Amino acid sequence: MTDEKKNTDNPNDQGKVGVYICYCGGNISDHVDVETVRDRVEKLPGVSVARTNMFMCSDPGQELIMEDLKNGTVNRVVVASCAPSLHETTFRNTLIRAGMNPYIYDHANIREHVSWVHHGQAATDKAIRLVSAAAAKAEQLIPLEPIRVDAKPHATVIGGGIAGLRAAKDLADRGIAVTLIEKSPFIGGQLACLDRIAPAGDHAADLVKDLAERVLADAKITVHTCATVESFEGYVGSFRLGVQRQAPKFPHGDDKSKGGRLDGVNPGDYVPFSGVYPNPVPAEAEAFTIETGVIVLATGFKSYVPRRGEYGYRDFKEVITLTDLIQTLAETPAAGDRLIVNGRPIRSIAMIHCVGSRHIPGIHPEDESGNLNEYCSRTCCSATLNAATMVRQTYPGTSVYEFYRDIRTYGRGQEELYNDAAKNKVVFLRYEAEDPPQVVENTDDGDYPLRVNVNDTLTFGEAVNVPADLVVLATGMEPTGISELVNMMKLPVGTDRFLLEVHPKLRPVELPQAGILLAGTCQAPMDVGEACNGASAAAVKAAALLGRGYVELDPFVAEVDTAKCNGTGSCVDACLVEGALRMVETEVDGRMVPRAEVTPALCTGCGACVAVCPQNAIDISGWTLKQYEAMVDRIVADVAA
């Protein structure tokens, strides 16, 4: 062990703080005089050196820190840059590579907290105060050790769609036992409700069957259908899930099950537009418990259901959704010049984009829960263009008109769908959000049942009336209703109601709750390839967590000084995480008395217990009251100066 390492591990060897201030390529330095901050901070007591760099997170920036640590110039580190959620891990790893304890580091956010909200001298002054406070805290930092918990080599995947299947198979291929839980009698999810997948034209049934067969054949994977999670407890490495299985409920009230099996369907069969039937469903309810190390959420999405009257939906039988059209195309034998729907030849189809997506407050009405889908569902344009081209190529006597706000064909090869549709003489009409198409009963000459009226911005607002035998609504994606799981597991949800990852680039499949990961469309609208990529990423992350047999957690948790604790229980009442704090009987001076005890793996370090303890018997490692006092004293001294 080097002398520097020994010095760093000595709690009493303090007062050699290095401060490293980032320009952030102008994000900070455009509003904060970074060199003035450096000059002021360098003169503070306890600060050995203050340096600046254009990008402190870059390799040259990290080398500055590592060099000062290795040669003994500093033994505490403060980085002043962007939000710690972006690069806290980066800089802790920098300390590790320098042979130092990663917890002798503190972070000052002078981008989001300063340069993005202040300008001129006010920005520079605030940056000085924040960096000064961080330096004062850094003087008080002591080396900490991560919390180590055993990890059960088992994963649970919730959701049996394509993302859940992909995650389960990838985990099993890495030698990890997997339990897959699916609430319906089938696996395959929403992908099984499709026919051909754009842009390559793959059959959805083939994709689902191939992956499902490999999952069902893998001895390391156990599949439970008609199952839901009813209870949840534990922490990363050691979760307990209470699962309930029951006989399936079918949407139309027809009892398709008999003796625990679906009539006419054998285990492993693929049922068109439903999925693969993996095993007999339970005839009666049953409950069991799963002990698992990590959880992968692959709860998927649901298609938006238009409200009554929205573009004539449910007012006119000729108005259907794109999902309905896809199933009709798949089930209708190709014959003749025109598409036949319900025995009627279809001469003209009007397809309307962005139904249930890209809602605008004040223009679109909220649903009964007060929600608006302001996001783009990303896959609808490609799916609509693909369906339009299939109609034109298979039934050249059927005209197709597309009414759109914007065409958004995400992903490799998707733009060709627009070109193909245009080549096949699909007619495009563009409308403004505040002036959408109107679907009305046709009262003009001719026997078309409907007419779609629109002011076409491609022809400078010309009023266009399109007669239609069929109107198809391209409905968007909505998050599956999993409020029970959200409340049970305390899952973060975005403004779009999809599950919210820690960071879209740095931690794209992770949740703040360690050991719970995201796969597929439960976190955002995605196409099939993106959902599978996300599932594979979650599987890799899960395998990495479980691979060593234990998990290391940051040590920023509550610690109880039993000599001060008098067992009031106020901390337990204030604790925000069930099980993180509890009262236990402890022997003191020959008698048993209640004392607070922390379960480190559950503690989030929120500090609620610290605030209510009448004896000041609790502190948070890495964020002690003494460190807070040092920060406040430094800010007050700076303001007074």
XYZ file of N, CA and C in Angstrom, residues 45-237:
579
model
N -8.875 28.104 3.343
C -8.140 27.204 4.242
C -8.454 25.759 3.911
N -7.423 24.938 3.933
C -7.591 23.523 3.663
C -7.479 23.141 2.204
N -7.495 24.119 1.283
C -7.405 23.834 -0.146
C -5.944 23.878 -0.574
N -5.438 22.765 -1.079
C -4.044 22.699 -1.514
C -3.860 23.199 -2.930
N -4.828 22.900 -3.794
C -4.692 23.287 -5.186
C -6.082 23.419 -5.796
N -6.219 24.350 -6.745
C -7.458 24.495 -7.518
C -7.076 24.570 -8.988
N -7.714 23.749 -9.806
C -7.376 23.692 -11.224
C -8.649 23.780 -12.061
N -8.472 24.162 -13.330
C -9.587 24.225 -14.271
C -9.270 23.390 -15.504
N -10.340 23.005 -16.218
C -10.180 22.254 -17.460
C -11.429 22.461 -18.305
N -11.257 22.422 -19.613
C -12.398 22.621 -20.494
C -13.456 21.542 -20.276
N -13.019 20.282 -20.143
C -13.923 19.171 -19.852
C -13.272 18.316 -18.775
N -13.648 18.529 -17.533
C -13.007 17.816 -16.436
C -13.302 16.318 -16.485
N -14.412 15.932 -17.119
C -14.745 14.507 -17.212
C -13.950 13.798 -18.306
N -13.251 14.548 -19.134
C -12.446 13.949 -20.197
C -11.224 13.255 -19.599
N -10.533 12.475 -20.422
C -9.330 11.796 -19.941
C -8.280 12.777 -19.417
N -7.975 13.887 -20.142
C -6.999 14.844 -19.595
C -7.452 15.447 -18.270
N -8.762 15.720 -18.144
C -9.264 16.269 -16.891
C -9.105 15.297 -15.748
N -9.424 14.045 -15.992
C -9.274 13.044 -14.947
C -7.805 12.801 -14.600
N -6.939 12.930 -15.594
C -5.509 12.763 -15.331
C -5.002 13.823 -14.364
N -5.526 15.058 -14.453
C -5.144 16.104 -13.497
C -5.402 15.645 -12.068
N -6.595 15.092 -11.856
C -6.977 14.649 -10.512
C -6.101 13.486 -10.062
N -5.914 12.507 -10.945
C -5.144 11.328 -10.587
C -3.700 11.681 -10.253
N -3.100 12.599 -11.007
C -1.706 12.978 -10.760
C -1.548 13.629 -9.396
N -2.472 14.542 -9.054
C -2.383 15.213 -7.754
C -2.584 14.240 -6.602
N -3.445 13.235 -6.795
C -3.656 12.238 -5.753
C -2.427 11.346 -5.592
N -1.857 10.919 -6.705
C -0.728 9.994 -6.656
C 0.522 10.618 -6.054
N 0.743 11.915 -6.331
C 1.964 12.535 -5.798
C 1.764 13.147 -4.419
N 0.585 12.976 -3.834
C 0.341 13.435 -2.478
C -0.013 14.899 -2.353
N -0.226 15.598 -3.462
C -0.605 17.011 -3.402
C -1.949 17.188 -2.709
N -2.873 16.263 -2.942
C -4.197 16.343 -2.323
C -4.562 14.979 -1.756
N -5.466 14.977 -0.776
C -6.024 13.722 -0.274
C -7.538 13.798 -0.123
N -8.128 14.878 -0.603
C -9.569 15.028 -0.714
C -9.839 15.725 -2.041
N -10.982 15.425 -2.676
C -11.254 15.947 -4.010
C -12.640 16.577 -4.067
N -12.701 17.754 -4.689
C -13.974 18.395 -5.026
C -13.968 18.659 -6.526
N -15.016 18.205 -7.213
C -15.186 18.513 -8.627
C -16.380 19.449 -8.762
N -16.177 20.573 -9.422
C -17.246 21.541 -9.673
C -17.577 21.495 -11.158
N -18.743 20.918 -11.474
C -19.079 20.725 -12.885
C -20.588 20.611 -13.026
N -21.032 19.668 -13.858
C -22.461 19.461 -14.082
C -23.055 18.637 -12.939
N -24.309 18.228 -13.090
C -25.001 17.503 -12.030
C -24.272 16.209 -11.669
N -24.196 15.872 -10.386
C -23.526 14.632 -9.987
C -24.193 13.392 -10.573
N -25.475 13.472 -10.915
C -26.140 12.320 -11.522
C -25.502 11.932 -12.844
N -24.807 12.869 -13.489
C -24.149 12.582 -14.755
C -22.783 11.938 -14.564
N -21.963 12.501 -13.655
C -20.563 12.056 -13.627
C -20.021 11.744 -12.234
N -20.890 11.602 -11.244
C -20.387 11.217 -9.929
C -19.653 9.880 -9.999
N -20.247 8.925 -10.701
C -19.595 7.620 -10.851
C -18.272 7.753 -11.592
N -18.239 8.617 -12.592
C -17.003 8.841 -13.358
C -15.865 9.244 -12.439
N -16.111 10.222 -11.576
C -15.032 10.748 -10.739
C -14.697 9.813 -9.574
N -15.663 9.071 -9.085
C -15.318 8.075 -8.057
C -14.400 7.014 -8.654
N -14.679 6.622 -9.883
C -13.802 5.650 -10.545
C -12.418 6.237 -10.803
N -12.355 7.548 -11.026
C -11.052 8.205 -11.183
C -10.213 8.032 -9.922
N -10.852 8.205 -8.760
C -10.140 8.026 -7.498
C -9.697 6.586 -7.309
N -10.540 5.659 -7.706
C -10.175 4.248 -7.579
C -8.953 3.934 -8.438
N -8.934 4.477 -9.662
C -7.786 4.223 -10.545
C -6.515 4.851 -10.001
N -6.655 5.888 -9.182
C -5.488 6.504 -8.556
C -5.076 5.768 -7.277
N -5.789 4.694 -6.940
C -5.455 3.923 -5.752
C -6.028 4.485 -4.479
N -7.079 5.326 -4.593
C -7.641 6.002 -3.427
C -9.051 5.500 -3.118
N -9.493 5.804 -1.926
C -10.855 5.507 -1.529
C -11.811 6.405 -2.318
N -12.830 5.857 -2.955
C -13.696 6.671 -3.816
C -14.608 7.633 -3.065
N -14.656 7.527 -1.743
C -15.596 8.342 -0.977
C -14.945 9.543 -0.300
N -13.718 9.879 -0.733
C -13.101 11.119 -0.243
C -13.327 12.234 -1.268
N -14.451 12.144 -1.952
C -14.767 13.052 -3.059
C -16.130 13.688 -2.819
N -16.237 14.976 -3.169
C -17.537 15.653 -3.131
C -17.725 16.435 -4.425
N -18.967 16.773 -4.703
C -19.314 17.347 -6.001
C -20.079 18.646 -5.801
N -19.730 19.658 -6.579
C -20.461 20.924 -6.583
C -21.082 21.120 -7.961
N -22.383 21.224 -8.007
C -23.091 21.383 -9.276
C -23.160 22.873 -9.616
N -22.295 23.322 -10.538
C -22.309 24.736 -10.919
C -22.801 24.921 -12.358
N -23.419 23.882 -12.908
C -24.067 24.039 -14.214
C -25.576 24.197 -14.004
N -26.279 23.091 -13.679
C -27.725 23.179 -13.489
C -28.102 24.151 -12.375
N -27.309 24.194 -11.295
C -27.643 25.042 -10.155
C -27.153 26.477 -10.293
N -26.292 26.735 -11.270
C -25.716 28.082 -11.392
C -25.844 28.619 -12.814
N -25.028 28.113 -13.736
C -24.941 28.747 -15.055
C -26.233 28.647 -15.855
N -27.052 27.643 -15.560
C -28.302 27.504 -16.305
C -29.424 28.370 -15.735
N -29.195 28.950 -14.556
C -30.272 29.743 -13.937
C -29.825 31.134 -13.502
N -28.522 31.430 -13.589
C -28.014 32.748 -13.194
C -27.085 33.290 -14.278
N -26.854 34.593 -14.239
C -26.003 35.228 -15.244
C -25.122 36.283 -14.576
N -23.992 36.540 -15.227
C -23.119 37.625 -14.777
C -22.500 37.372 -13.420
N -22.338 38.454 -12.658
C -21.661 38.381 -11.371
C -22.396 37.489 -10.381
N -23.732 37.467 -10.480
C -24.515 36.625 -9.574
C -24.164 35.153 -9.759
N -23.932 34.757 -11.008
C -23.569 33.369 -11.276
C -22.200 33.047 -10.687
N -21.246 33.933 -10.888
C -19.897 33.699 -10.364
C -19.898 33.661 -8.845
N -20.636 34.580 -8.224
C -20.691 34.616 -6.754
C -21.301 33.338 -6.187
N -22.380 32.870 -6.813
C -23.009 31.651 -6.306
C -22.096 30.450 -6.507
N -21.409 30.396 -7.634
C -20.487 29.289 -7.876
C -19.397 29.253 -6.808
N -18.883 30.414 -6.437
C -17.845 30.479 -5.400
C -18.377 29.915 -4.091
N -19.607 30.282 -3.722
C -20.173 29.805 -2.463
C -20.369 28.292 -2.480
N -20.899 27.760 -3.582
C -21.140 26.319 -3.645
C -19.837 25.529 -3.609
N -18.838 25.996 -4.340
C -17.555 25.299 -4.354
C -16.872 25.417 -2.996
N -16.973 26.585 -2.368
C -16.389 26.780 -1.037
C -17.024 25.835 -0.023
N -18.360 25.710 -0.090
C -19.061 24.821 0.834
C -18.642 23.370 0.607
N -18.503 22.976 -0.641
C -18.084 21.610 -0.940
C -16.679 21.346 -0.415
N -15.797 22.338 -0.537
C -14.434 22.182 -0.035
C -14.428 22.034 1.481
N -15.303 22.802 2.166
C -15.395 22.693 3.618
C -15.884 21.311 4.029
N -16.848 20.790 3.286
C -17.326 19.438 3.583
C -16.227 18.408 3.319
N -15.506 18.579 2.220
C -14.473 17.618 1.848
C -13.420 17.471 2.937
N -13.135 18.567 3.626
C -12.166 18.484 4.727
C -12.607 17.483 5.784
N -13.932 17.334 5.945
C -14.470 16.470 6.993
C -14.705 15.032 6.523
N -14.507 14.771 5.230
C -14.786 13.432 4.710
C -13.801 12.409 5.265
N -14.316 11.227 5.542
C -13.461 10.121 5.951
C -13.686 8.968 4.975
N -12.685 8.110 4.785
C -12.874 6.972 3.877
C -14.008 6.063 4.357
N -14.815 5.617 3.427
C -15.925 4.715 3.724
C -15.762 3.437 2.903
N -16.414 2.400 3.339
C -16.387 1.144 2.610
C -17.784 0.834 2.096
N -17.901 0.324 0.865
C -19.224 -0.005 0.335
C -19.888 -1.105 1.151
N -21.207 -1.100 1.123
C -21.991 -2.131 1.810
C -22.068 -3.357 0.904
N -21.721 -4.503 1.427
C -21.737 -5.735 0.631
C -22.892 -6.619 1.087
N -23.738 -7.021 0.124
C -24.851 -7.923 0.426
C -24.778 -9.123 -0.515
N -25.157 -10.283 -0.006
C -25.183 -11.487 -0.832
C -26.256 -11.351 -1.913
N -26.002 -11.936 -3.080
C -26.931 -11.861 -4.198
C -27.336 -13.261 -4.628
N -28.633 -13.533 -4.587
C -29.137 -14.829 -5.029
C -29.022 -14.900 -6.550
N -28.443 -15.962 -7.100
C -28.239 -16.053 -8.555
C -29.522 -16.398 -9.297
N -30.473 -15.531 -9.214
C -31.784 -15.763 -9.827
C -32.373 -14.422 -10.254
N -33.049 -14.414 -11.402
C -33.687 -13.199 -11.906
C -35.160 -13.471 -12.169
N -35.975 -12.455 -11.943
C -37.401 -12.536 -12.262
C -37.727 -11.499 -13.315
N -38.354 -11.934 -14.382
C -38.785 -11.034 -15.454
C -40.302 -10.917 -15.381
N -40.798 -9.704 -15.258
C -42.238 -9.462 -15.183
C -42.706 -8.947 -16.535
N -43.424 -9.788 -17.261
C -43.905 -9.433 -18.591
C -43.380 -10.403 -19.631
N -44.304 -11.009 -20.398
C -43.914 -12.036 -21.357
C -44.030 -11.599 -22.798
N -43.870 -10.305 -23.063
C -43.801 -9.840 -24.440
C -42.430 -10.100 -25.017
N -42.163 -9.510 -26.184
C -40.895 -9.788 -26.855
C -39.713 -9.327 -26.014
N -39.852 -8.207 -25.281
C -38.757 -7.734 -24.436
C -38.531 -8.669 -23.257
N -39.612 -9.117 -22.630
C -39.474 -10.039 -21.509
C -38.861 -11.362 -21.928
N -39.282 -11.876 -23.088
C -38.714 -13.119 -23.600
C -37.231 -12.965 -23.910
N -36.888 -11.836 -24.527
C -35.481 -11.596 -24.876
C -34.619 -11.494 -23.614
N -35.093 -10.763 -22.615
C -34.334 -10.618 -21.375
C -34.169 -11.964 -20.681
N -35.244 -12.754 -20.628
C -35.177 -14.058 -19.965
C -34.173 -14.975 -20.655
N -34.212 -15.014 -21.980
C -33.287 -15.902 -22.706
C -31.844 -15.445 -22.559
N -31.604 -14.142 -22.626
C -30.236 -13.643 -22.469
C -29.691 -13.951 -21.079
N -30.527 -13.817 -20.063
C -30.089 -14.131 -18.702
C -29.784 -15.624 -18.562
N -30.671 -16.458 -19.106
C -30.449 -17.902 -19.022
C -29.181 -18.309 -19.763
N -28.909 -17.655 -20.889
C -27.686 -17.957 -21.642
C -26.430 -17.610 -20.847
N -26.579 -16.744 -19.842
C -25.448 -16.386 -18.978
C -25.423 -17.229 -17.710
N -26.218 -18.299 -17.694
C -26.179 -19.240 -16.585
C -27.020 -18.868 -15.394
N -27.927 -17.901 -15.542
C -28.741 -17.429 -14.427
C -30.143 -18.026 -14.529
N -30.627 -18.592 -13.445
C -31.994 -19.114 -13.404
C -32.984 -17.955 -13.481
N -34.066 -18.152 -14.236
C -35.025 -17.076 -14.486
C -36.442 -17.581 -14.270
N -37.256 -16.749 -13.636
C -38.695 -16.972 -13.590
C -39.366 -15.845 -14.360
N -40.195 -16.211 -15.336
C -40.908 -15.223 -16.139
C -42.380 -15.238 -15.740
N -42.904 -14.058 -15.431
C -44.287 -13.916 -14.982
C -45.074 -13.142 -16.035
N -46.154 -13.719 -16.521
C -46.999 -13.068 -17.530
C -48.457 -13.129 -17.069
N -49.157 -12.018 -17.154
C -50.521 -11.968 -16.623
C -51.555 -12.625 -17.530
N -51.269 -12.763 -18.831
C -52.230 -13.368 -19.756
C -51.909 -14.850 -19.940
N -52.774 -15.607 -20.644
C -52.466 -17.022 -20.885
C -51.401 -17.227 -21.959
N -50.998 -16.156 -22.663
C -50.091 -16.279 -23.796
C -48.815 -15.471 -23.559
N -47.746 -15.867 -24.235
C -46.535 -15.054 -24.274
C -46.334 -14.568 -25.710
N -45.742 -13.406 -25.820
C -45.576 -12.783 -27.138
C -45.990 -11.333 -27.145
N -46.880 -10.967 -26.215
C -47.247 -9.568 -26.028
C -47.864 -8.924 -27.256
N -47.624 -7.617 -27.392
C -48.223 -6.838 -28.479
C -47.663 -7.218 -29.841
N -46.459 -7.756 -29.885
C -45.902 -8.156 -31.177
C -46.760 -9.238 -31.825
N -47.355 -10.092 -31.003
C -48.196 -11.160 -31.536
C -49.474 -10.620 -32.171
N -49.798 -9.355 -31.916
C -50.996 -8.738 -32.492
C -50.723 -8.133 -33.864
N -49.512 -8.314 -34.374
C -49.145 -7.735 -35.665
C -48.954 -8.843 -36.695
N -48.741 -8.418 -37.951
C -48.526 -9.383 -39.030
C -47.100 -9.273 -39.550
N -46.841 -8.330 -40.440
C -45.482 -8.126 -40.966
C -44.866 -6.894 -40.307
N -43.578 -6.991 -40.017
C -42.883 -5.930 -39.299
C -42.045 -5.115 -40.263
N -42.271 -3.813 -40.260
C -41.485 -2.911 -41.106
C -40.113 -2.684 -40.462
N -39.073 -2.398 -41.273
C -39.113 -2.256 -42.725
C -38.764 -3.544 -43.483
N -38.286 -4.586 -42.779
C -37.788 -5.773 -43.487
C -38.901 -6.706 -43.931
N -40.101 -6.561 -43.356
C -41.211 -7.416 -43.746
C -41.245 -8.757 -43.047
N -40.515 -8.917 -41.921
C -40.541 -10.178 -41.178
C -41.948 -10.449 -40.643
N -42.300 -11.733 -40.578
C -43.577 -12.120 -39.986
C -43.462 -12.053 -38.462
N -44.365 -11.313 -37.832
C -44.358 -11.214 -36.376
C -44.524 -12.589 -35.742
N -45.362 -13.434 -36.342
C -45.579 -14.771 -35.797
C -44.286 -15.571 -35.747
N -43.467 -15.455 -36.784
C -42.201 -16.195 -36.812
C -41.259 -15.702 -35.721
N -41.202 -14.382 -35.536
C -40.320 -13.820 -34.509
C -40.743 -14.281 -33.123
N -42.046 -14.235 -32.868
C -42.549 -14.634 -31.554
C -42.341 -16.129 -31.324
N -42.722 -16.952 -32.319
C -42.603 -18.409 -32.157
C -41.158 -18.833 -31.936
N -40.239 -18.266 -32.700
C -38.839 -18.664 -32.587
C -38.296 -18.376 -31.193
N -38.528 -17.159 -30.703
C -37.989 -16.802 -29.393
C -38.729 -17.535 -28.278
N -40.051 -17.652 -28.399
C -40.827 -18.340 -27.364
C -40.426 -19.805 -27.255
N -40.201 -20.470 -28.375
C -39.791 -21.875 -28.343
C -38.457 -22.043 -27.645
N -37.535 -21.102 -27.885
C -36.226 -21.202 -27.229
C -36.338 -20.927 -25.729
N -37.228 -20.035 -25.352
C -37.445 -19.765 -23.931
C -38.055 -20.982 -23.247
N -39.090 -21.564 -23.858
C -39.777 -22.698 -23.243
C -38.893 -23.942 -23.193
N -37.930 -24.042 -24.111
C -37.050 -25.208 -24.139
C -35.867 -25.079 -23.191
N -35.662 -23.899 -22.617
C -34.506 -23.660 -21.753
C -34.827 -24.110 -20.334
N -34.050 -25.041 -19.826
C -34.298 -25.596 -18.494
C -34.109 -24.571 -17.384
N -33.386 -23.500 -17.664
C -33.147 -22.490 -16.636
C -34.294 -21.480 -16.509
N -35.281 -21.554 -17.409
C -36.379 -20.583 -17.407
C -37.673 -21.267 -17.008
N -38.350 -20.711 -15.999
C -39.677 -21.162 -15.583
C -40.685 -20.093 -15.960
N -41.729 -20.480 -16.692
C -42.733 -19.528 -17.170
C -44.041 -19.741 -16.420
N -44.562 -18.669 -15.844
C -45.868 -18.696 -15.183
C -46.789 -17.718 -15.900
N -47.817 -18.226 -16.564
C -48.816 -17.360 -17.184
C -49.998 -17.197 -16.241
N -50.893 -16.263 -16.590
C -52.059 -15.941 -15.747
C -51.600 -15.595 -14.327
N -50.462 -14.928 -14.222
C -49.845 -14.658 -12.918
C -49.617 -13.166 -12.725
N -49.793 -12.714 -11.510
C -49.548 -11.310 -11.155
C -48.777 -11.243 -9.838
N -47.996 -10.178 -9.691
C -47.239 -9.957 -8.458
C -48.141 -9.252 -7.456
N -48.340 -9.871 -6.299
C -49.240 -9.327 -5.291
C -48.508 -8.711 -4.105
N -47.243 -9.077 -3.896
C -46.481 -8.509 -2.772
C -45.015 -8.418 -3.146
N -44.323 -7.516 -2.476
C -42.916 -7.253 -2.799
C -42.203 -6.796 -1.536
N -41.021 -7.346 -1.309
C -40.179 -6.878 -0.211
C -38.739 -7.240 -0.506
N -37.822 -6.676 0.279
C -36.413 -7.004 0.127
C -35.616 -5.919 -0.559
N -34.440 -6.296 -1.029
C -33.496 -5.361 -1.621
C -32.668 -6.107 -2.653
N -31.837 -5.360 -3.378
C -31.047 -5.955 -4.443
C -30.273 -7.166 -3.925
N -30.367 -8.258 -4.658
C -29.720 -9.491 -4.245
C -30.625 -10.410 -3.463
